[in-house]
């Protein structure tokens, strides 16, 4: 039997479509369905239809609102730092040229470390009194003693502290993608801009960033969603403490489901989180990438 190219391509996509339907689409459908029920935490227990009751409970909960704000702050902090550091590193590698191959390889090493391992590592580095960071700061005279800064016990700075491992871990990803995008910028465009007198900040803002717009959109969307669902790094370091000061939505949903035994309420929280992430991704594509618009 002879197949057209279109039918052959569709046939090749069938296994992937079935996989996505079984392991992505169906779980999402079940998640949304469960959000309308009060579900017993016991397997096979009763299910009571409550309509939008779980959504009302979540939205009127101060813990949910504060966790949402905390998640937003954490995401903006992590993604902004990674983008600035990643773009600077990518520009440096591009300026060095082929000689940066060894440095690029070394710079990618953190990507090979599991988030749980990174969380444990930075917990030992930042832990109060006995942390290596405070000990070094005290030794060079910046701190009077190793207990002056409670990186993981001070509710005012703990969100910044738990963000450090995430920034250290995935800045390499941002740099790698942006560096790949820089390689696709035509050299004659850069050279023409330089001949016209564009230098430094003007060249970056007027030429490089607009041409990198699709790449920037992809990196910000991928890292933004990944940072917003941060779980294991924070759980290992602080468990959401102290006083829930580092509790993000992912941790709250986990606790609601596992510790408090409320699958329906946790599903409602997760559904709202999913919708917000989808809206943010669409907004990022429209405002940053702007498909069809002139650079």
PDB file of C-alpha atoms in Angstrom:
ATOM      1  CA  UNK A   1       0.000   0.000   0.000  1.00  0.00           C
ATOM      2  CA  UNK A   2       1.382   3.362  -1.029  1.00  0.00           C
ATOM      3  CA  UNK A   3       1.092   6.245   1.400  1.00  0.00           C
ATOM      4  CA  UNK A   4       1.285   9.947   0.756  1.00  0.00           C
ATOM      5  CA  UNK A   5       3.889  11.936   2.635  1.00  0.00           C
ATOM      6  CA  UNK A   6       1.226  13.498   4.826  1.00  0.00           C
ATOM      7  CA  UNK A   7      -0.290  10.149   5.817  1.00  0.00           C
ATOM      8  CA  UNK A   8       3.144   8.661   6.418  1.00  0.00           C
ATOM      9  CA  UNK A   9       4.070  11.567   8.689  1.00  0.00           C
ATOM     10  CA  UNK A  10       0.773  11.178  10.558  1.00  0.00           C
ATOM     11  CA  UNK A  11       1.449   7.468  10.985  1.00  0.00           C
ATOM     12  CA  UNK A  12       4.867   8.197  12.469  1.00  0.00           C
ATOM     13  CA  UNK A  13       3.282  10.554  15.003  1.00  0.00           C
ATOM     14  CA  UNK A  14       0.743   7.993  16.230  1.00  0.00           C
ATOM     15  CA  UNK A  15       3.025   6.407  18.916  1.00  0.00           C
ATOM     16  CA  UNK A  16       3.942   9.814  20.332  1.00  0.00           C
ATOM     17  CA  UNK A  17       0.297  10.909  20.258  1.00  0.00           C
ATOM     18  CA  UNK A  18      -0.779   7.779  22.124  1.00  0.00           C
ATOM     19  CA  UNK A  19       1.956   8.289  24.700  1.00  0.00           C
ATOM     20  CA  UNK A  20       0.948  11.923  25.268  1.00  0.00           C
ATOM     21  CA  UNK A  21      -2.714  10.964  25.491  1.00  0.00           C
ATOM     22  CA  UNK A  22      -2.041   8.269  28.081  1.00  0.00           C
ATOM     23  CA  UNK A  23       0.525  10.054  30.237  1.00  0.00           C
ATOM     24  CA  UNK A  24      -0.275  13.755  29.758  1.00  0.00           C
ATOM     25  CA  UNK A  25      -3.788  14.392  28.460  1.00  0.00           C
ATOM     26  CA  UNK A  26      -5.614  11.818  30.574  1.00  0.00           C
ATOM     27  CA  UNK A  27      -3.914  12.787  33.874  1.00  0.00           C
ATOM     28  CA  UNK A  28      -4.794  16.441  33.181  1.00  0.00           C
ATOM     29  CA  UNK A  29      -8.426  15.485  32.527  1.00  0.00           C
ATOM     30  CA  UNK A  30      -8.500  13.496  35.763  1.00  0.00           C
ATOM     31  CA  UNK A  31      -6.925  16.401  37.629  1.00  0.00           C
ATOM     32  CA  UNK A  32      -9.606  18.817  36.447  1.00  0.00           C
ATOM     33  CA  UNK A  33     -12.382  16.321  37.197  1.00  0.00           C
ATOM     34  CA  UNK A  34     -11.075  15.681  40.719  1.00  0.00           C
ATOM     35  CA  UNK A  35     -11.020  19.402  41.446  1.00  0.00           C
ATOM     36  CA  UNK A  36     -14.848  19.406  41.528  1.00  0.00           C
ATOM     37  CA  UNK A  37     -15.071  16.668  44.164  1.00  0.00           C
ATOM     38  CA  UNK A  38     -14.413  16.259  47.854  1.00  0.00           C
ATOM     39  CA  UNK A  39     -12.375  13.049  47.729  1.00  0.00           C
ATOM     40  CA  UNK A  40     -11.520  10.763  50.610  1.00  0.00           C
ATOM     41  CA  UNK A  41      -7.756  10.256  51.022  1.00  0.00           C
ATOM     42  CA  UNK A  42      -8.405   6.514  51.434  1.00  0.00           C
ATOM     43  CA  UNK A  43      -8.238   4.543  48.192  1.00  0.00           C
ATOM     44  CA  UNK A  44     -11.719   3.640  47.061  1.00  0.00           C
ATOM     45  CA  UNK A  45     -13.275   6.105  49.504  1.00  0.00           C
ATOM     46  CA  UNK A  46     -16.336   8.262  48.802  1.00  0.00           C
ATOM     47  CA  UNK A  47     -16.364  11.131  46.304  1.00  0.00           C
ATOM     48  CA  UNK A  48     -18.750  14.014  46.878  1.00  0.00           C
ATOM     49  CA  UNK A  49     -19.452  16.555  44.152  1.00  0.00           C
ATOM     50  CA  UNK A  50     -18.858  20.076  45.501  1.00  0.00           C
ATOM     51  CA  UNK A  51     -18.752  22.070  42.270  1.00  0.00           C
ATOM     52  CA  UNK A  52     -16.544  25.128  42.645  1.00  0.00           C
ATOM     53  CA  UNK A  53     -16.262  24.669  46.398  1.00  0.00           C
ATOM     54  CA  UNK A  54     -12.607  23.610  46.254  1.00  0.00           C
ATOM     55  CA  UNK A  55     -11.735  26.641  44.114  1.00  0.00           C
ATOM     56  CA  UNK A  56     -13.521  28.946  46.545  1.00  0.00           C
ATOM     57  CA  UNK A  57     -11.691  27.384  49.480  1.00  0.00           C
ATOM     58  CA  UNK A  58      -8.341  27.772  47.760  1.00  0.00           C
ATOM     59  CA  UNK A  59      -8.883  31.367  46.656  1.00  0.00           C
ATOM     60  CA  UNK A  60     -10.085  32.443  50.107  1.00  0.00           C
ATOM     61  CA  UNK A  61      -7.148  30.737  51.819  1.00  0.00           C
ATOM     62  CA  UNK A  62      -4.422  33.099  52.967  1.00  0.00           C
ATOM     63  CA  UNK A  63      -1.907  30.258  52.679  1.00  0.00           C
ATOM     64  CA  UNK A  64      -2.728  29.757  48.997  1.00  0.00           C
ATOM     65  CA  UNK A  65      -2.527  33.464  48.189  1.00  0.00           C
ATOM     66  CA  UNK A  66       0.750  33.951  50.034  1.00  0.00           C
ATOM     67  CA  UNK A  67       2.234  30.853  48.382  1.00  0.00           C
ATOM     68  CA  UNK A  68       1.171  32.179  44.983  1.00  0.00           C
ATOM     69  CA  UNK A  69       2.870  35.533  45.632  1.00  0.00           C
ATOM     70  CA  UNK A  70       5.934  33.730  46.942  1.00  0.00           C
ATOM     71  CA  UNK A  71       6.038  31.522  43.842  1.00  0.00           C
ATOM     72  CA  UNK A  72       5.844  34.588  41.602  1.00  0.00           C
ATOM     73  CA  UNK A  73       8.654  36.325  43.491  1.00  0.00           C
ATOM     74  CA  UNK A  74      10.819  33.198  43.406  1.00  0.00           C
ATOM     75  CA  UNK A  75      10.229  32.707  39.672  1.00  0.00           C
ATOM     76  CA  UNK A  76      10.993  36.325  38.786  1.00  0.00           C
ATOM     77  CA  UNK A  77      14.147  36.271  40.920  1.00  0.00           C
ATOM     78  CA  UNK A  78      15.459  33.000  39.501  1.00  0.00           C
ATOM     79  CA  UNK A  79      14.628  33.615  35.838  1.00  0.00           C
ATOM     80  CA  UNK A  80      15.878  37.231  35.870  1.00  0.00           C
ATOM     81  CA  UNK A  81      19.195  36.273  37.445  1.00  0.00           C
ATOM     82  CA  UNK A  82      19.649  33.320  35.111  1.00  0.00           C
ATOM     83  CA  UNK A  83      18.806  35.380  32.035  1.00  0.00           C
ATOM     84  CA  UNK A  84      21.229  38.182  32.879  1.00  0.00           C
ATOM     85  CA  UNK A  85      24.046  35.799  33.832  1.00  0.00           C
ATOM     86  CA  UNK A  86      23.287  33.461  30.927  1.00  0.00           C
ATOM     87  CA  UNK A  87      23.223  36.238  28.333  1.00  0.00           C
ATOM     88  CA  UNK A  88      26.452  37.738  29.683  1.00  0.00           C
ATOM     89  CA  UNK A  89      28.128  34.332  29.582  1.00  0.00           C
ATOM     90  CA  UNK A  90      26.829  33.600  26.083  1.00  0.00           C
ATOM     91  CA  UNK A  91      28.137  36.942  24.819  1.00  0.00           C
ATOM     92  CA  UNK A  92      31.504  36.224  26.433  1.00  0.00           C
ATOM     93  CA  UNK A  93      31.712  32.784  24.839  1.00  0.00           C
ATOM     94  CA  UNK A  94      30.707  34.259  21.471  1.00  0.00           C
ATOM     95  CA  UNK A  95      33.404  36.941  21.746  1.00  0.00           C
ATOM     96  CA  UNK A  96      36.081  34.368  22.621  1.00  0.00           C
ATOM     97  CA  UNK A  97      35.069  32.162  19.702  1.00  0.00           C
ATOM     98  CA  UNK A  98      36.394  28.636  19.304  1.00  0.00           C
ATOM     99  CA  UNK A  99      38.717  29.057  22.267  1.00  0.00           C
ATOM    100  CA  UNK A 100      35.650  28.966  24.528  1.00  0.00           C
ATOM    101  CA  UNK A 101      34.986  25.270  23.844  1.00  0.00           C
ATOM    102  CA  UNK A 102      36.776  24.093  26.982  1.00  0.00           C
ATOM    103  CA  UNK A 103      35.160  26.776  29.139  1.00  0.00           C
ATOM    104  CA  UNK A 104      31.726  25.914  27.744  1.00  0.00           C
ATOM    105  CA  UNK A 105      32.248  22.297  28.684  1.00  0.00           C
ATOM    106  CA  UNK A 106      33.263  23.176  32.235  1.00  0.00           C
ATOM    107  CA  UNK A 107      30.393  25.651  32.536  1.00  0.00           C
ATOM    108  CA  UNK A 108      27.884  22.929  31.651  1.00  0.00           C
ATOM    109  CA  UNK A 109      28.897  20.657  34.556  1.00  0.00           C
ATOM    110  CA  UNK A 110      26.159  21.872  36.946  1.00  0.00           C
ATOM    111  CA  UNK A 111      23.522  20.657  34.474  1.00  0.00           C
ATOM    112  CA  UNK A 112      24.649  17.095  35.199  1.00  0.00           C
ATOM    113  CA  UNK A 113      23.836  17.409  38.916  1.00  0.00           C
ATOM    114  CA  UNK A 114      20.427  16.283  40.140  1.00  0.00           C
ATOM    115  CA  UNK A 115      18.352  19.025  41.842  1.00  0.00           C
ATOM    116  CA  UNK A 116      18.181  16.958  45.047  1.00  0.00           C
ATOM    117  CA  UNK A 117      21.973  16.733  45.159  1.00  0.00           C
ATOM    118  CA  UNK A 118      22.280  20.463  44.452  1.00  0.00           C
ATOM    119  CA  UNK A 119      19.838  21.199  47.271  1.00  0.00           C
ATOM    120  CA  UNK A 120      21.792  19.060  49.721  1.00  0.00           C
ATOM    121  CA  UNK A 121      25.082  20.620  48.632  1.00  0.00           C
ATOM    122  CA  UNK A 122      23.891  24.188  49.120  1.00  0.00           C
ATOM    123  CA  UNK A 123      22.168  23.287  52.366  1.00  0.00           C
ATOM    124  CA  UNK A 124      25.531  22.253  53.783  1.00  0.00           C
ATOM    125  CA  UNK A 125      27.106  25.410  52.357  1.00  0.00           C
ATOM    126  CA  UNK A 126      24.484  27.777  53.798  1.00  0.00           C
ATOM    127  CA  UNK A 127      23.396  26.026  56.980  1.00  0.00           C
ATOM    128  CA  UNK A 128      23.533  28.266  60.057  1.00  0.00           C
ATOM    129  CA  UNK A 129      26.639  28.348  62.280  1.00  0.00           C
ATOM    130  CA  UNK A 130      28.431  25.482  60.541  1.00  0.00           C
ATOM    131  CA  UNK A 131      27.940  26.489  56.901  1.00  0.00           C
ATOM    132  CA  UNK A 132      31.036  26.898  54.753  1.00  0.00           C
ATOM    133  CA  UNK A 133      29.825  30.196  53.265  1.00  0.00           C
ATOM    134  CA  UNK A 134      29.440  31.899  56.638  1.00  0.00           C
ATOM    135  CA  UNK A 135      32.736  30.430  57.838  1.00  0.00           C
ATOM    136  CA  UNK A 136      34.576  31.873  54.835  1.00  0.00           C
ATOM    137  CA  UNK A 137      32.857  35.256  55.198  1.00  0.00           C
ATOM    138  CA  UNK A 138      33.830  35.347  58.859  1.00  0.00           C
ATOM    139  CA  UNK A 139      37.402  34.372  58.080  1.00  0.00           C
ATOM    140  CA  UNK A 140      37.882  37.201  55.569  1.00  0.00           C
ATOM    141  CA  UNK A 141      36.345  39.675  58.003  1.00  0.00           C
ATOM    142  CA  UNK A 142      33.019  40.369  56.289  1.00  0.00           C
ATOM    143  CA  UNK A 143      31.101  38.781  59.191  1.00  0.00           C
ATOM    144  CA  UNK A 144      31.944  38.982  62.876  1.00  0.00           C
ATOM    145  CA  UNK A 145      30.917  35.354  63.413  1.00  0.00           C
ATOM    146  CA  UNK A 146      29.589  32.442  61.387  1.00  0.00           C
ATOM    147  CA  UNK A 147      26.141  32.873  62.934  1.00  0.00           C
ATOM    148  CA  UNK A 148      25.568  36.465  61.800  1.00  0.00           C
ATOM    149  CA  UNK A 149      23.503  35.488  58.735  1.00  0.00           C
ATOM    150  CA  UNK A 150      20.864  32.788  58.953  1.00  0.00           C
ATOM    151  CA  UNK A 151      20.564  31.979  55.273  1.00  0.00           C
ATOM    152  CA  UNK A 152      18.007  29.209  55.778  1.00  0.00           C
ATOM    153  CA  UNK A 153      16.490  30.275  59.096  1.00  0.00           C
ATOM    154  CA  UNK A 154      15.798  33.958  58.490  1.00  0.00           C
ATOM    155  CA  UNK A 155      12.333  34.318  56.967  1.00  0.00           C
ATOM    156  CA  UNK A 156      13.330  37.623  55.333  1.00  0.00           C
ATOM    157  CA  UNK A 157      16.092  36.197  53.150  1.00  0.00           C
ATOM    158  CA  UNK A 158      15.272  32.477  52.958  1.00  0.00           C
ATOM    159  CA  UNK A 159      13.520  32.810  49.591  1.00  0.00           C
ATOM    160  CA  UNK A 160      16.658  34.361  48.149  1.00  0.00           C
ATOM    161  CA  UNK A 161      18.785  31.650  49.771  1.00  0.00           C
ATOM    162  CA  UNK A 162      16.811  28.734  48.305  1.00  0.00           C
ATOM    163  CA  UNK A 163      16.979  30.435  44.895  1.00  0.00           C
ATOM    164  CA  UNK A 164      20.782  30.368  44.841  1.00  0.00           C
ATOM    165  CA  UNK A 165      21.055  26.597  44.060  1.00  0.00           C
ATOM    166  CA  UNK A 166      18.472  26.935  41.291  1.00  0.00           C
ATOM    167  CA  UNK A 167      20.371  29.828  39.721  1.00  0.00           C
ATOM    168  CA  UNK A 168      23.673  27.994  40.030  1.00  0.00           C
ATOM    169  CA  UNK A 169      22.201  24.809  38.606  1.00  0.00           C
ATOM    170  CA  UNK A 170      20.433  26.084  35.499  1.00  0.00           C
ATOM    171  CA  UNK A 171      22.221  29.271  34.435  1.00  0.00           C
ATOM    172  CA  UNK A 172      24.265  26.957  32.231  1.00  0.00           C
ATOM    173  CA  UNK A 173      21.093  25.947  30.370  1.00  0.00           C
ATOM    174  CA  UNK A 174      20.208  29.573  29.718  1.00  0.00           C
ATOM    175  CA  UNK A 175      23.728  30.337  28.535  1.00  0.00           C
ATOM    176  CA  UNK A 176      23.811  27.284  26.265  1.00  0.00           C
ATOM    177  CA  UNK A 177      20.538  28.123  24.507  1.00  0.00           C
ATOM    178  CA  UNK A 178      21.365  31.817  24.134  1.00  0.00           C
ATOM    179  CA  UNK A 179      24.842  30.980  22.845  1.00  0.00           C
ATOM    180  CA  UNK A 180      23.271  28.721  20.210  1.00  0.00           C
ATOM    181  CA  UNK A 181      20.980  31.583  19.235  1.00  0.00           C
ATOM    182  CA  UNK A 182      23.920  33.967  18.923  1.00  0.00           C
ATOM    183  CA  UNK A 183      25.584  31.616  16.471  1.00  0.00           C
ATOM    184  CA  UNK A 184      22.597  31.945  14.137  1.00  0.00           C
ATOM    185  CA  UNK A 185      22.815  35.739  13.930  1.00  0.00           C
ATOM    186  CA  UNK A 186      24.355  36.641  10.548  1.00  0.00           C
ATOM    187  CA  UNK A 187      27.809  38.077  10.982  1.00  0.00           C
ATOM    188  CA  UNK A 188      27.278  40.621   8.219  1.00  0.00           C
ATOM    189  CA  UNK A 189      24.378  42.151  10.161  1.00  0.00           C
ATOM    190  CA  UNK A 190      26.595  42.707  13.203  1.00  0.00           C
ATOM    191  CA  UNK A 191      29.399  44.046  11.026  1.00  0.00           C
ATOM    192  CA  UNK A 192      27.047  46.452   9.228  1.00  0.00           C
ATOM    193  CA  UNK A 193      25.751  47.741  12.560  1.00  0.00           C
ATOM    194  CA  UNK A 194      29.298  48.333  13.762  1.00  0.00           C
ATOM    195  CA  UNK A 195      30.152  50.218  10.571  1.00  0.00           C
ATOM    196  CA  UNK A 196      27.127  52.422  11.218  1.00  0.00           C
ATOM    197  CA  UNK A 197      28.549  53.273  14.631  1.00  0.00           C
ATOM    198  CA  UNK A 198      26.596  50.887  16.863  1.00  0.00           C
ATOM    199  CA  UNK A 199      28.668  49.797  19.829  1.00  0.00           C
ATOM    200  CA  UNK A 200      28.229  48.089  23.169  1.00  0.00           C
ATOM    201  CA  UNK A 201      24.798  48.617  24.698  1.00  0.00           C
ATOM    202  CA  UNK A 202      23.290  50.025  21.463  1.00  0.00           C
ATOM    203  CA  UNK A 203      24.407  46.979  19.476  1.00  0.00           C
ATOM    204  CA  UNK A 204      23.007  44.654  22.123  1.00  0.00           C
ATOM    205  CA  UNK A 205      19.661  46.442  22.494  1.00  0.00           C
ATOM    206  CA  UNK A 206      19.018  47.336  18.861  1.00  0.00           C
ATOM    207  CA  UNK A 207      20.440  44.344  16.998  1.00  0.00           C
ATOM    208  CA  UNK A 208      21.276  41.304  19.105  1.00  0.00           C
ATOM    209  CA  UNK A 209      18.270  41.172  21.438  1.00  0.00           C
ATOM    210  CA  UNK A 210      15.651  41.697  18.672  1.00  0.00           C
ATOM    211  CA  UNK A 211      17.238  38.947  16.570  1.00  0.00           C
ATOM    212  CA  UNK A 212      17.315  36.687  19.644  1.00  0.00           C
ATOM    213  CA  UNK A 213      13.639  37.320  20.402  1.00  0.00           C
ATOM    214  CA  UNK A 214      12.364  33.787  19.542  1.00  0.00           C
ATOM    215  CA  UNK A 215      15.211  32.159  21.498  1.00  0.00           C
ATOM    216  CA  UNK A 216      14.627  34.446  24.470  1.00  0.00           C
ATOM    217  CA  UNK A 217      10.924  33.598  24.433  1.00  0.00           C
ATOM    218  CA  UNK A 218      11.648  29.875  24.501  1.00  0.00           C
ATOM    219  CA  UNK A 219      14.198  30.111  27.304  1.00  0.00           C
ATOM    220  CA  UNK A 220      12.032  32.359  29.466  1.00  0.00           C
ATOM    221  CA  UNK A 221       8.966  30.139  29.014  1.00  0.00           C
ATOM    222  CA  UNK A 222      10.830  26.898  29.716  1.00  0.00           C
ATOM    223  CA  UNK A 223      12.739  28.245  32.695  1.00  0.00           C
ATOM    224  CA  UNK A 224       9.798  30.243  34.002  1.00  0.00           C
ATOM    225  CA  UNK A 225       7.552  27.193  34.156  1.00  0.00           C
ATOM    226  CA  UNK A 226      10.358  25.067  35.571  1.00  0.00           C
ATOM    227  CA  UNK A 227      11.191  27.633  38.265  1.00  0.00           C
ATOM    228  CA  UNK A 228       7.531  28.164  39.160  1.00  0.00           C
ATOM    229  CA  UNK A 229       7.145  24.466  39.928  1.00  0.00           C
ATOM    230  CA  UNK A 230      10.312  24.311  42.036  1.00  0.00           C
ATOM    231  CA  UNK A 231       9.863  21.571  44.595  1.00  0.00           C
ATOM    232  CA  UNK A 232      12.774  19.278  45.361  1.00  0.00           C
ATOM    233  CA  UNK A 233      15.439  21.973  45.803  1.00  0.00           C
ATOM    234  CA  UNK A 234      13.305  23.885  48.316  1.00  0.00           C
ATOM    235  CA  UNK A 235      12.036  20.757  50.054  1.00  0.00           C
ATOM    236  CA  UNK A 236      15.571  19.498  50.660  1.00  0.00           C
ATOM    237  CA  UNK A 237      16.851  22.828  51.975  1.00  0.00           C
ATOM    238  CA  UNK A 238      14.053  24.146  54.168  1.00  0.00           C
ATOM    239  CA  UNK A 239      10.939  22.028  53.674  1.00  0.00           C
ATOM    240  CA  UNK A 240       9.067  25.296  53.092  1.00  0.00           C
ATOM    241  CA  UNK A 241      10.159  26.920  56.351  1.00  0.00           C
ATOM    242  CA  UNK A 242      10.828  28.791  58.433  1.00  0.00           C
ATOM    243  CA  UNK A 243       7.215  29.735  59.139  1.00  0.00           C
ATOM    244  CA  UNK A 244       6.292  28.809  55.554  1.00  0.00           C
ATOM    245  CA  UNK A 245       8.506  31.661  54.300  1.00  0.00           C
ATOM    246  CA  UNK A 246       9.845  29.486  51.459  1.00  0.00           C
ATOM    247  CA  UNK A 247       6.672  27.519  50.742  1.00  0.00           C
ATOM    248  CA  UNK A 248       5.780  27.726  47.066  1.00  0.00           C
ATOM    249  CA  UNK A 249       2.629  26.488  45.350  1.00  0.00           C
ATOM    250  CA  UNK A 250       4.216  23.142  44.522  1.00  0.00           C
ATOM    251  CA  UNK A 251       5.007  22.518  48.184  1.00  0.00           C
ATOM    252  CA  UNK A 252       1.549  23.670  49.250  1.00  0.00           C
ATOM    253  CA  UNK A 253      -0.155  21.357  46.756  1.00  0.00           C
ATOM    254  CA  UNK A 254       2.037  18.472  47.907  1.00  0.00           C
ATOM    255  CA  UNK A 255       1.241  19.101  51.565  1.00  0.00           C
ATOM    256  CA  UNK A 256      -2.471  19.510  50.861  1.00  0.00           C
ATOM    257  CA  UNK A 257      -2.504  16.199  49.023  1.00  0.00           C
ATOM    258  CA  UNK A 258      -0.167  14.081  51.143  1.00  0.00           C
ATOM    259  CA  UNK A 259      -0.052  15.596  54.611  1.00  0.00           C
ATOM    260  CA  UNK A 260      -3.567  16.997  54.944  1.00  0.00           C
ATOM    261  CA  UNK A 261      -5.263  14.329  52.812  1.00  0.00           C
ATOM    262  CA  UNK A 262      -7.378  16.605  50.607  1.00  0.00           C
ATOM    263  CA  UNK A 263      -6.958  15.403  46.989  1.00  0.00           C
ATOM    264  CA  UNK A 264      -9.879  17.479  45.698  1.00  0.00           C
ATOM    265  CA  UNK A 265      -8.561  20.747  47.105  1.00  0.00           C
ATOM    266  CA  UNK A 266      -5.037  19.927  45.899  1.00  0.00           C
ATOM    267  CA  UNK A 267      -6.430  19.219  42.400  1.00  0.00           C
ATOM    268  CA  UNK A 268      -8.194  22.597  42.375  1.00  0.00           C
ATOM    269  CA  UNK A 269      -4.952  24.358  43.333  1.00  0.00           C
ATOM    270  CA  UNK A 270      -3.028  22.451  40.681  1.00  0.00           C
ATOM    271  CA  UNK A 271      -5.644  23.242  38.032  1.00  0.00           C
ATOM    272  CA  UNK A 272      -5.451  26.968  38.735  1.00  0.00           C
ATOM    273  CA  UNK A 273      -1.657  26.750  38.681  1.00  0.00           C
ATOM    274  CA  UNK A 274      -1.811  24.979  35.302  1.00  0.00           C
ATOM    275  CA  UNK A 275      -4.121  27.619  33.816  1.00  0.00           C
ATOM    276  CA  UNK A 276      -1.913  30.463  35.049  1.00  0.00           C
ATOM    277  CA  UNK A 277       1.199  28.832  33.600  1.00  0.00           C
ATOM    278  CA  UNK A 278      -0.570  28.381  30.262  1.00  0.00           C
ATOM    279  CA  UNK A 279      -1.636  32.043  30.258  1.00  0.00           C
ATOM    280  CA  UNK A 280       1.891  33.185  31.110  1.00  0.00           C
ATOM    281  CA  UNK A 281       3.358  31.049  28.309  1.00  0.00           C
ATOM    282  CA  UNK A 282       0.917  32.481  25.762  1.00  0.00           C
ATOM    283  CA  UNK A 283       1.603  36.028  26.959  1.00  0.00           C
ATOM    284  CA  UNK A 284       5.358  35.459  26.694  1.00  0.00           C
ATOM    285  CA  UNK A 285       5.036  34.200  23.121  1.00  0.00           C
ATOM    286  CA  UNK A 286       2.853  37.157  22.098  1.00  0.00           C
ATOM    287  CA  UNK A 287       4.858  39.899  23.808  1.00  0.00           C
ATOM    288  CA  UNK A 288       8.438  38.636  23.485  1.00  0.00           C
ATOM    289  CA  UNK A 289       8.479  36.477  20.379  1.00  0.00           C
ATOM    290  CA  UNK A 290       5.676  38.324  18.564  1.00  0.00           C
ATOM    291  CA  UNK A 291       5.277  35.778  15.707  1.00  0.00           C
ATOM    292  CA  UNK A 292       4.826  37.492  12.380  1.00  0.00           C
ATOM    293  CA  UNK A 293       6.071  40.855  13.617  1.00  0.00           C
ATOM    294  CA  UNK A 294       9.125  42.544  12.230  1.00  0.00           C
ATOM    295  CA  UNK A 295      12.235  42.430  14.383  1.00  0.00           C
TER     296      UNK A 295
END
